[in-house]
Amino acid sequence: MSRQSSVLPTVGLSSDLLLGPVSGTNTFEETVQRLLQTVRLGLIAPGERLPAERDLAAQLGVSRDTLREAIGSLADAGYLISRRGRYGGTFVTDVLPSPPVMAAENPAGAPHPSITAAEIDDVLTLRDILEVGAARAAAGRVLSPPERQLLWVSLGAAADAGADEYRRVDSRLHLYIGELAGSPSLVPLLADVRMRLNELLDAIPLLAPNIAHSNKQHEQIVSAILTGRPDAAADAMREHLSGTALLLRGFLE
């Protein structure tokens, strides 16, 4: 079945189906996911206008600033377009971007042969198990002054990184948190998962609001580790990973 025909069963469904209040703390990422799902499932068809900004923000239960950031990011990615004037507003683009071809759909010629729904699930599950546990373990250890200093330096490097180097510096921070867990066997496992994760991340746009949000979450994770709060470190890491998961599922599934 082609992607064009796959949206036909949704004809007649209300766009409100996916535009209810977001939950949790990853409001930007979940807003992007809700809008992406609404557009990609055809609940708001190409060329059609989204609800007015005030109404849409109320439906999603987010601030208008968060909604504007999400709409701006999806406009940059080619899914939405803003038009001014009496009949202006935010519209779905007439031709949607083509998502990466899944290996199950085109095994021989897929441009991203590793990206399948099962692969996404596998990577995200492994990441949740390994990285949440690593943050908890790191916060439970008594860190040496050099370890504490390097963690701060790694946090600062991620916060200061430009778009062209963010993936690399972000990876280093996460791997160093894994190293601080105190299990030498853990780091190679984290590195393998991170390589696979970056393949997925490279297939979606790098969204500035998400990076800003991620950096704030990094601060929460590092603060919990440095103050010896294992549960808080695990919770902060879990929230951080869930934001990335929302974007990957929104763009790739």
PDB file of C-alpha atoms in Angstrom:
ATOM      1  CA  MET A   1       0.000   0.000   0.000  1.00  0.00           C
ATOM      2  CA  SER A   2       1.379   3.418  -0.870  1.00  0.00           C
ATOM      3  CA  ARG A   3       1.613   6.209   1.681  1.00  0.00           C
ATOM      4  CA  GLN A   4      -0.925   8.219  -0.321  1.00  0.00           C
ATOM      5  CA  SER A   5      -3.545   5.491  -0.039  1.00  0.00           C
ATOM      6  CA  SER A   6      -2.741   4.780   3.616  1.00  0.00           C
ATOM      7  CA  VAL A   7      -4.456   7.996   4.735  1.00  0.00           C
ATOM      8  CA  LEU A   8      -7.781   7.193   3.073  1.00  0.00           C
ATOM      9  CA  PRO A   9      -9.356   5.320   6.047  1.00  0.00           C
ATOM     10  CA  THR A  10      -9.090   8.503   8.144  1.00  0.00           C
ATOM     11  CA  VAL A  11     -11.435  10.487   5.881  1.00  0.00           C
ATOM     12  CA  GLY A  12     -14.285  11.870   7.970  1.00  0.00           C
ATOM     13  CA  LEU A  13     -12.384  11.723  11.243  1.00  0.00           C
ATOM     14  CA  SER A  14     -12.065  14.958  13.202  1.00  0.00           C
ATOM     15  CA  SER A  15      -8.671  16.562  13.660  1.00  0.00           C
ATOM     16  CA  ASP A  16      -9.653  16.811  17.340  1.00  0.00           C
ATOM     17  CA  LEU A  17      -8.912  13.084  17.599  1.00  0.00           C
ATOM     18  CA  LEU A  18      -5.207  13.746  18.180  1.00  0.00           C
ATOM     19  CA  LEU A  19      -5.318  17.346  19.341  1.00  0.00           C
ATOM     20  CA  GLY A  20      -6.347  16.843  22.943  1.00  0.00           C
ATOM     21  CA  PRO A  21      -4.333  18.130  25.920  1.00  0.00           C
ATOM     22  CA  VAL A  22      -0.706  17.013  26.016  1.00  0.00           C
ATOM     23  CA  SER A  23       0.570  15.308  29.151  1.00  0.00           C
ATOM     24  CA  GLY A  24       3.881  15.239  30.961  1.00  0.00           C
ATOM     25  CA  THR A  25       6.704  17.764  30.900  1.00  0.00           C
ATOM     26  CA  ASN A  26       7.920  17.344  27.308  1.00  0.00           C
ATOM     27  CA  THR A  27       5.292  19.768  26.045  1.00  0.00           C
ATOM     28  CA  PHE A  28       7.185  20.986  22.962  1.00  0.00           C
ATOM     29  CA  GLU A  29       8.094  17.494  21.796  1.00  0.00           C
ATOM     30  CA  GLU A  30       4.605  16.112  22.392  1.00  0.00           C
ATOM     31  CA  THR A  31       3.049  19.108  20.640  1.00  0.00           C
ATOM     32  CA  VAL A  32       5.257  18.423  17.611  1.00  0.00           C
ATOM     33  CA  GLN A  33       4.271  14.755  17.716  1.00  0.00           C
ATOM     34  CA  ARG A  34       0.523  15.531  17.937  1.00  0.00           C
ATOM     35  CA  LEU A  35       0.693  17.966  15.028  1.00  0.00           C
ATOM     36  CA  LEU A  36       2.815  15.570  12.959  1.00  0.00           C
ATOM     37  CA  GLN A  37       0.433  12.685  13.549  1.00  0.00           C
ATOM     38  CA  THR A  38      -2.557  14.862  12.670  1.00  0.00           C
ATOM     39  CA  VAL A  39      -0.936  15.952   9.420  1.00  0.00           C
ATOM     40  CA  ARG A  40       0.625  12.640   8.406  1.00  0.00           C
ATOM     41  CA  LEU A  41      -2.575  10.696   9.094  1.00  0.00           C
ATOM     42  CA  GLY A  42      -4.537  13.129   6.960  1.00  0.00           C
ATOM     43  CA  LEU A  43      -6.826  14.439   9.703  1.00  0.00           C
ATOM     44  CA  ILE A  44      -5.883  17.857   8.378  1.00  0.00           C
ATOM     45  CA  ALA A  45      -5.238  17.318   4.690  1.00  0.00           C
ATOM     46  CA  PRO A  46      -2.620  18.997   2.475  1.00  0.00           C
ATOM     47  CA  GLY A  47      -3.699  22.555   1.738  1.00  0.00           C
ATOM     48  CA  GLU A  48      -6.076  22.748   4.699  1.00  0.00           C
ATOM     49  CA  ARG A  49      -5.747  25.245   7.504  1.00  0.00           C
ATOM     50  CA  LEU A  50      -5.002  24.380  11.125  1.00  0.00           C
ATOM     51  CA  PRO A  51      -7.318  25.732  13.824  1.00  0.00           C
ATOM     52  CA  ALA A  52      -6.623  29.287  14.931  1.00  0.00           C
ATOM     53  CA  GLU A  53      -3.574  29.580  17.165  1.00  0.00           C
ATOM     54  CA  ARG A  54      -5.584  30.540  20.248  1.00  0.00           C
ATOM     55  CA  ASP A  55      -7.998  27.642  19.776  1.00  0.00           C
ATOM     56  CA  LEU A  56      -5.270  25.129  18.990  1.00  0.00           C
ATOM     57  CA  ALA A  57      -3.219  26.118  22.050  1.00  0.00           C
ATOM     58  CA  ALA A  58      -6.321  25.658  24.200  1.00  0.00           C
ATOM     59  CA  GLN A  59      -7.057  22.259  22.646  1.00  0.00           C
ATOM     60  CA  LEU A  60      -3.514  21.056  23.303  1.00  0.00           C
ATOM     61  CA  GLY A  61      -3.302  22.666  26.705  1.00  0.00           C
ATOM     62  CA  VAL A  62      -0.003  24.412  25.900  1.00  0.00           C
ATOM     63  CA  SER A  63       1.134  28.010  25.841  1.00  0.00           C
ATOM     64  CA  ARG A  64       0.944  29.936  22.592  1.00  0.00           C
ATOM     65  CA  ASP A  65       4.737  30.304  22.715  1.00  0.00           C
ATOM     66  CA  THR A  66       5.149  26.518  22.809  1.00  0.00           C
ATOM     67  CA  LEU A  67       2.659  26.130  19.973  1.00  0.00           C
ATOM     68  CA  ARG A  68       4.449  28.764  17.874  1.00  0.00           C
ATOM     69  CA  GLU A  69       7.773  26.986  18.408  1.00  0.00           C
ATOM     70  CA  ALA A  70       6.249  23.664  17.348  1.00  0.00           C
ATOM     71  CA  ILE A  71       4.584  25.189  14.282  1.00  0.00           C
ATOM     72  CA  GLY A  72       7.778  27.015  13.352  1.00  0.00           C
ATOM     73  CA  SER A  73       9.797  23.818  13.617  1.00  0.00           C
ATOM     74  CA  LEU A  74       7.347  21.896  11.437  1.00  0.00           C
ATOM     75  CA  ALA A  75       7.309  24.773   8.936  1.00  0.00           C
ATOM     76  CA  ASP A  76      11.104  24.585   8.746  1.00  0.00           C
ATOM     77  CA  ALA A  77      10.779  20.829   8.205  1.00  0.00           C
ATOM     78  CA  GLY A  78       8.379  21.390   5.293  1.00  0.00           C
ATOM     79  CA  TYR A  79       5.100  20.183   6.831  1.00  0.00           C
ATOM     80  CA  LEU A  80       3.393  23.516   7.488  1.00  0.00           C
ATOM     81  CA  ILE A  81       3.318  26.980   5.920  1.00  0.00           C
ATOM     82  CA  SER A  82       2.135  30.291   7.367  1.00  0.00           C
ATOM     83  CA  ARG A  83       0.220  32.764   5.206  1.00  0.00           C
ATOM     84  CA  ARG A  84      -0.632  36.349   6.044  1.00  0.00           C
ATOM     85  CA  GLY A  85      -3.681  38.383   5.170  1.00  0.00           C
ATOM     86  CA  ARG A  86      -7.415  38.120   5.559  1.00  0.00           C
ATOM     87  CA  TYR A  87      -7.450  34.451   4.645  1.00  0.00           C
ATOM     88  CA  GLY A  88      -4.125  33.699   6.305  1.00  0.00           C
ATOM     89  CA  GLY A  89      -3.199  31.250   9.012  1.00  0.00           C
ATOM     90  CA  THR A  90      -1.164  28.077   9.278  1.00  0.00           C
ATOM     91  CA  PHE A  91      -1.744  25.549   6.510  1.00  0.00           C
ATOM     92  CA  VAL A  92      -0.539  22.044   5.772  1.00  0.00           C
ATOM     93  CA  THR A  93       1.793  22.191   2.790  1.00  0.00           C
ATOM     94  CA  ASP A  94       0.334  21.009  -0.505  1.00  0.00           C
ATOM     95  CA  VAL A  95       3.029  18.333  -0.829  1.00  0.00           C
ATOM     96  CA  LEU A  96       4.246  16.725   2.381  1.00  0.00           C
ATOM     97  CA  PRO A  97       7.914  15.783   2.823  1.00  0.00           C
ATOM     98  CA  SER A  98       8.607  12.152   2.061  1.00  0.00           C
ATOM     99  CA  PRO A  99       9.553  10.298   5.268  1.00  0.00           C
ATOM    100  CA  PRO A 100      12.432   7.804   5.170  1.00  0.00           C
ATOM    101  CA  VAL A 101      11.394   4.576   3.440  1.00  0.00           C
ATOM    102  CA  MET A 102      11.063   1.760   5.939  1.00  0.00           C
ATOM    103  CA  ALA A 103      13.089  -1.338   5.247  1.00  0.00           C
ATOM    104  CA  ALA A 104       9.992  -3.519   5.505  1.00  0.00           C
ATOM    105  CA  GLU A 105       8.424  -1.539   2.666  1.00  0.00           C
ATOM    106  CA  ASN A 106      11.425  -1.471   0.367  1.00  0.00           C
ATOM    107  CA  PRO A 107      14.134  -3.858   1.585  1.00  0.00           C
ATOM    108  CA  ALA A 108      16.242  -3.581  -1.535  1.00  0.00           C
ATOM    109  CA  GLY A 109      16.348   0.144  -2.042  1.00  0.00           C
ATOM    110  CA  ALA A 110      15.589   1.820   1.280  1.00  0.00           C
ATOM    111  CA  PRO A 111      17.778   4.882   1.843  1.00  0.00           C
ATOM    112  CA  HIS A 112      17.765   4.142   5.588  1.00  0.00           C
ATOM    113  CA  PRO A 113      17.634   0.316   5.677  1.00  0.00           C
ATOM    114  CA  SER A 114      18.058   0.141   9.460  1.00  0.00           C
ATOM    115  CA  ILE A 115      14.999   2.280  10.189  1.00  0.00           C
ATOM    116  CA  THR A 116      12.051   0.030  10.892  1.00  0.00           C
ATOM    117  CA  ALA A 117       9.374   0.348  13.536  1.00  0.00           C
ATOM    118  CA  ALA A 118      10.931  -2.634  15.304  1.00  0.00           C
ATOM    119  CA  GLU A 119      14.364  -1.003  15.201  1.00  0.00           C
ATOM    120  CA  ILE A 120      13.011   2.208  16.716  1.00  0.00           C
ATOM    121  CA  ASP A 121      11.295   0.242  19.497  1.00  0.00           C
ATOM    122  CA  ASP A 122      14.437  -1.777  20.172  1.00  0.00           C
ATOM    123  CA  VAL A 123      16.746   1.235  20.387  1.00  0.00           C
ATOM    124  CA  LEU A 124      14.386   3.236  22.593  1.00  0.00           C
ATOM    125  CA  THR A 125      13.768   0.296  24.944  1.00  0.00           C
ATOM    126  CA  LEU A 126      17.476  -0.410  25.312  1.00  0.00           C
ATOM    127  CA  ARG A 127      18.182   3.263  25.849  1.00  0.00           C
ATOM    128  CA  ASP A 128      15.567   3.516  28.572  1.00  0.00           C
ATOM    129  CA  ILE A 129      16.923   0.471  30.397  1.00  0.00           C
ATOM    130  CA  LEU A 130      20.596   1.414  30.134  1.00  0.00           C
ATOM    131  CA  GLU A 131      20.590   5.199  30.490  1.00  0.00           C
ATOM    132  CA  VAL A 132      18.015   5.518  33.255  1.00  0.00           C
ATOM    133  CA  GLY A 133      19.908   2.873  35.201  1.00  0.00           C
ATOM    134  CA  ALA A 134      23.219   4.605  34.481  1.00  0.00           C
ATOM    135  CA  ALA A 135      21.940   7.938  35.820  1.00  0.00           C
ATOM    136  CA  ARG A 136      20.640   6.265  38.961  1.00  0.00           C
ATOM    137  CA  ALA A 137      23.918   4.427  39.548  1.00  0.00           C
ATOM    138  CA  ALA A 138      26.037   7.535  38.892  1.00  0.00           C
ATOM    139  CA  ALA A 139      24.016   9.526  41.429  1.00  0.00           C
ATOM    140  CA  GLY A 140      24.496   6.751  43.970  1.00  0.00           C
ATOM    141  CA  ARG A 141      28.299   6.912  43.826  1.00  0.00           C
ATOM    142  CA  VAL A 142      30.652   9.255  45.640  1.00  0.00           C
ATOM    143  CA  LEU A 143      32.333  11.052  42.754  1.00  0.00           C
ATOM    144  CA  SER A 144      35.879  12.345  42.913  1.00  0.00           C
ATOM    145  CA  PRO A 145      36.596  16.060  42.305  1.00  0.00           C
ATOM    146  CA  PRO A 146      37.992  15.336  38.795  1.00  0.00           C
ATOM    147  CA  GLU A 147      34.888  13.301  37.934  1.00  0.00           C
ATOM    148  CA  ARG A 148      32.608  16.080  39.122  1.00  0.00           C
ATOM    149  CA  GLN A 149      34.583  18.679  37.193  1.00  0.00           C
ATOM    150  CA  LEU A 150      34.510  16.679  33.960  1.00  0.00           C
ATOM    151  CA  LEU A 151      30.770  16.177  34.283  1.00  0.00           C
ATOM    152  CA  TRP A 152      30.294  19.954  34.559  1.00  0.00           C
ATOM    153  CA  VAL A 153      32.589  20.507  31.584  1.00  0.00           C
ATOM    154  CA  SER A 154      30.650  17.935  29.538  1.00  0.00           C
ATOM    155  CA  LEU A 155      27.374  19.623  30.464  1.00  0.00           C
ATOM    156  CA  GLY A 156      28.726  23.030  29.437  1.00  0.00           C
ATOM    157  CA  ALA A 157      30.056  21.696  26.139  1.00  0.00           C
ATOM    158  CA  ALA A 158      26.607  20.328  25.237  1.00  0.00           C
ATOM    159  CA  ALA A 159      24.958  23.629  26.151  1.00  0.00           C
ATOM    160  CA  ASP A 160      27.420  25.628  24.024  1.00  0.00           C
ATOM    161  CA  ALA A 161      27.533  23.279  21.017  1.00  0.00           C
ATOM    162  CA  GLY A 162      26.398  24.478  17.620  1.00  0.00           C
ATOM    163  CA  ALA A 163      24.052  22.504  15.396  1.00  0.00           C
ATOM    164  CA  ASP A 164      26.914  20.957  13.425  1.00  0.00           C
ATOM    165  CA  GLU A 165      28.485  19.358  16.501  1.00  0.00           C
ATOM    166  CA  TYR A 166      25.543  18.906  18.849  1.00  0.00           C
ATOM    167  CA  ARG A 167      25.022  15.199  18.230  1.00  0.00           C
ATOM    168  CA  ARG A 168      28.684  14.435  18.983  1.00  0.00           C
ATOM    169  CA  VAL A 169      28.873  16.538  22.153  1.00  0.00           C
ATOM    170  CA  ASP A 170      25.500  15.316  23.383  1.00  0.00           C
ATOM    171  CA  SER A 171      26.685  11.742  22.882  1.00  0.00           C
ATOM    172  CA  ARG A 172      29.806  12.407  24.941  1.00  0.00           C
ATOM    173  CA  LEU A 173      27.775  13.732  27.857  1.00  0.00           C
ATOM    174  CA  HIS A 174      25.519  10.700  27.893  1.00  0.00           C
ATOM    175  CA  LEU A 175      28.438   8.295  27.600  1.00  0.00           C
ATOM    176  CA  TYR A 176      30.276  10.029  30.437  1.00  0.00           C
ATOM    177  CA  ILE A 177      27.225   9.657  32.669  1.00  0.00           C
ATOM    178  CA  GLY A 178      27.406   5.967  31.808  1.00  0.00           C
ATOM    179  CA  GLU A 179      31.065   5.880  32.768  1.00  0.00           C
ATOM    180  CA  LEU A 180      30.259   7.467  36.136  1.00  0.00           C
ATOM    181  CA  ALA A 181      27.916   4.548  36.878  1.00  0.00           C
ATOM    182  CA  GLY A 182      31.054   2.596  37.746  1.00  0.00           C
ATOM    183  CA  SER A 183      30.538  -0.436  35.515  1.00  0.00           C
ATOM    184  CA  PRO A 184      33.211  -0.795  32.799  1.00  0.00           C
ATOM    185  CA  SER A 185      30.976  -3.232  30.919  1.00  0.00           C
ATOM    186  CA  LEU A 186      28.210  -0.661  30.618  1.00  0.00           C
ATOM    187  CA  VAL A 187      29.969   1.928  28.456  1.00  0.00           C
ATOM    188  CA  PRO A 188      30.438  -0.287  25.355  1.00  0.00           C
ATOM    189  CA  LEU A 189      26.749  -1.173  25.505  1.00  0.00           C
ATOM    190  CA  LEU A 190      25.793   2.498  25.750  1.00  0.00           C
ATOM    191  CA  ALA A 191      28.104   3.361  22.868  1.00  0.00           C
ATOM    192  CA  ASP A 192      26.492   0.740  20.646  1.00  0.00           C
ATOM    193  CA  VAL A 193      22.992   1.976  21.428  1.00  0.00           C
ATOM    194  CA  ARG A 194      24.074   5.576  20.927  1.00  0.00           C
ATOM    195  CA  MET A 195      25.456   4.810  17.459  1.00  0.00           C
ATOM    196  CA  ARG A 196      22.133   3.281  16.512  1.00  0.00           C
ATOM    197  CA  LEU A 197      20.232   6.171  18.080  1.00  0.00           C
ATOM    198  CA  ASN A 198      22.235   8.745  16.133  1.00  0.00           C
ATOM    199  CA  GLU A 199      21.343   6.974  12.877  1.00  0.00           C
ATOM    200  CA  LEU A 200      17.696   7.581  13.751  1.00  0.00           C
ATOM    201  CA  LEU A 201      18.294  11.163  14.884  1.00  0.00           C
ATOM    202  CA  ASP A 202      20.136  11.942  11.651  1.00  0.00           C
ATOM    203  CA  ALA A 203      16.943  11.077   9.761  1.00  0.00           C
ATOM    204  CA  ILE A 204      14.879  13.803  11.462  1.00  0.00           C
ATOM    205  CA  PRO A 205      15.313  17.593  11.638  1.00  0.00           C
ATOM    206  CA  LEU A 206      17.398  19.124  14.416  1.00  0.00           C
ATOM    207  CA  LEU A 207      14.830  21.350  16.162  1.00  0.00           C
ATOM    208  CA  ALA A 208      16.179  24.330  18.115  1.00  0.00           C
ATOM    209  CA  PRO A 209      13.407  24.353  20.766  1.00  0.00           C
ATOM    210  CA  ASN A 210      14.026  20.668  21.421  1.00  0.00           C
ATOM    211  CA  ILE A 211      17.762  21.311  21.832  1.00  0.00           C
ATOM    212  CA  ALA A 212      17.057  24.112  24.315  1.00  0.00           C
ATOM    213  CA  HIS A 213      14.682  21.836  26.228  1.00  0.00           C
ATOM    214  CA  SER A 214      17.201  18.989  26.168  1.00  0.00           C
ATOM    215  CA  ASN A 215      19.884  21.231  27.606  1.00  0.00           C
ATOM    216  CA  LYS A 216      17.616  22.169  30.519  1.00  0.00           C
ATOM    217  CA  GLN A 217      16.935  18.480  31.111  1.00  0.00           C
ATOM    218  CA  HIS A 218      20.680  17.782  30.990  1.00  0.00           C
ATOM    219  CA  GLU A 219      21.102  20.313  33.799  1.00  0.00           C
ATOM    220  CA  GLN A 220      18.476  18.530  35.890  1.00  0.00           C
ATOM    221  CA  ILE A 221      20.145  15.162  35.331  1.00  0.00           C
ATOM    222  CA  VAL A 222      23.630  16.427  36.154  1.00  0.00           C
ATOM    223  CA  SER A 223      22.410  18.355  39.201  1.00  0.00           C
ATOM    224  CA  ALA A 224      20.727  15.223  40.575  1.00  0.00           C
ATOM    225  CA  ILE A 225      23.894  13.192  40.018  1.00  0.00           C
ATOM    226  CA  LEU A 226      26.153  15.745  41.665  1.00  0.00           C
ATOM    227  CA  THR A 227      23.863  16.112  44.670  1.00  0.00           C
ATOM    228  CA  GLY A 228      23.569  12.351  45.152  1.00  0.00           C
ATOM    229  CA  ARG A 229      19.862  11.893  44.396  1.00  0.00           C
ATOM    230  CA  PRO A 230      19.499   8.575  42.507  1.00  0.00           C
ATOM    231  CA  ASP A 231      15.712   8.643  42.137  1.00  0.00           C
ATOM    232  CA  ALA A 232      15.730  12.234  40.886  1.00  0.00           C
ATOM    233  CA  ALA A 233      18.518  11.448  38.422  1.00  0.00           C
ATOM    234  CA  ALA A 234      16.611   8.447  37.078  1.00  0.00           C
ATOM    235  CA  ASP A 235      13.372  10.415  36.780  1.00  0.00           C
ATOM    236  CA  ALA A 236      15.094  13.308  35.014  1.00  0.00           C
ATOM    237  CA  MET A 237      16.819  10.962  32.572  1.00  0.00           C
ATOM    238  CA  ARG A 238      13.565   9.130  31.877  1.00  0.00           C
ATOM    239  CA  GLU A 239      11.799  12.419  31.068  1.00  0.00           C
ATOM    240  CA  HIS A 240      14.694  13.424  28.823  1.00  0.00           C
ATOM    241  CA  LEU A 241      14.617  10.169  26.875  1.00  0.00           C
ATOM    242  CA  SER A 242      10.850  10.299  26.479  1.00  0.00           C
ATOM    243  CA  GLY A 243      11.104  13.653  24.690  1.00  0.00           C
ATOM    244  CA  THR A 244      13.491  12.220  22.116  1.00  0.00           C
ATOM    245  CA  ALA A 245      11.274   9.157  21.741  1.00  0.00           C
ATOM    246  CA  LEU A 246       8.252  11.352  20.994  1.00  0.00           C
ATOM    247  CA  LEU A 247      10.072  13.113  18.165  1.00  0.00           C
ATOM    248  CA  LEU A 248      11.475   9.919  16.655  1.00  0.00           C
ATOM    249  CA  ARG A 249       8.082   8.221  16.661  1.00  0.00           C
ATOM    250  CA  GLY A 250       6.428  11.352  15.319  1.00  0.00           C
ATOM    251  CA  PHE A 251       8.760  11.756  12.361  1.00  0.00           C
ATOM    252  CA  LEU A 252       9.645   8.122  11.573  1.00  0.00           C
ATOM    253  CA  GLU A 253       6.682   5.901  12.405  1.00  0.00           C
TER     254      GLU A 253
END
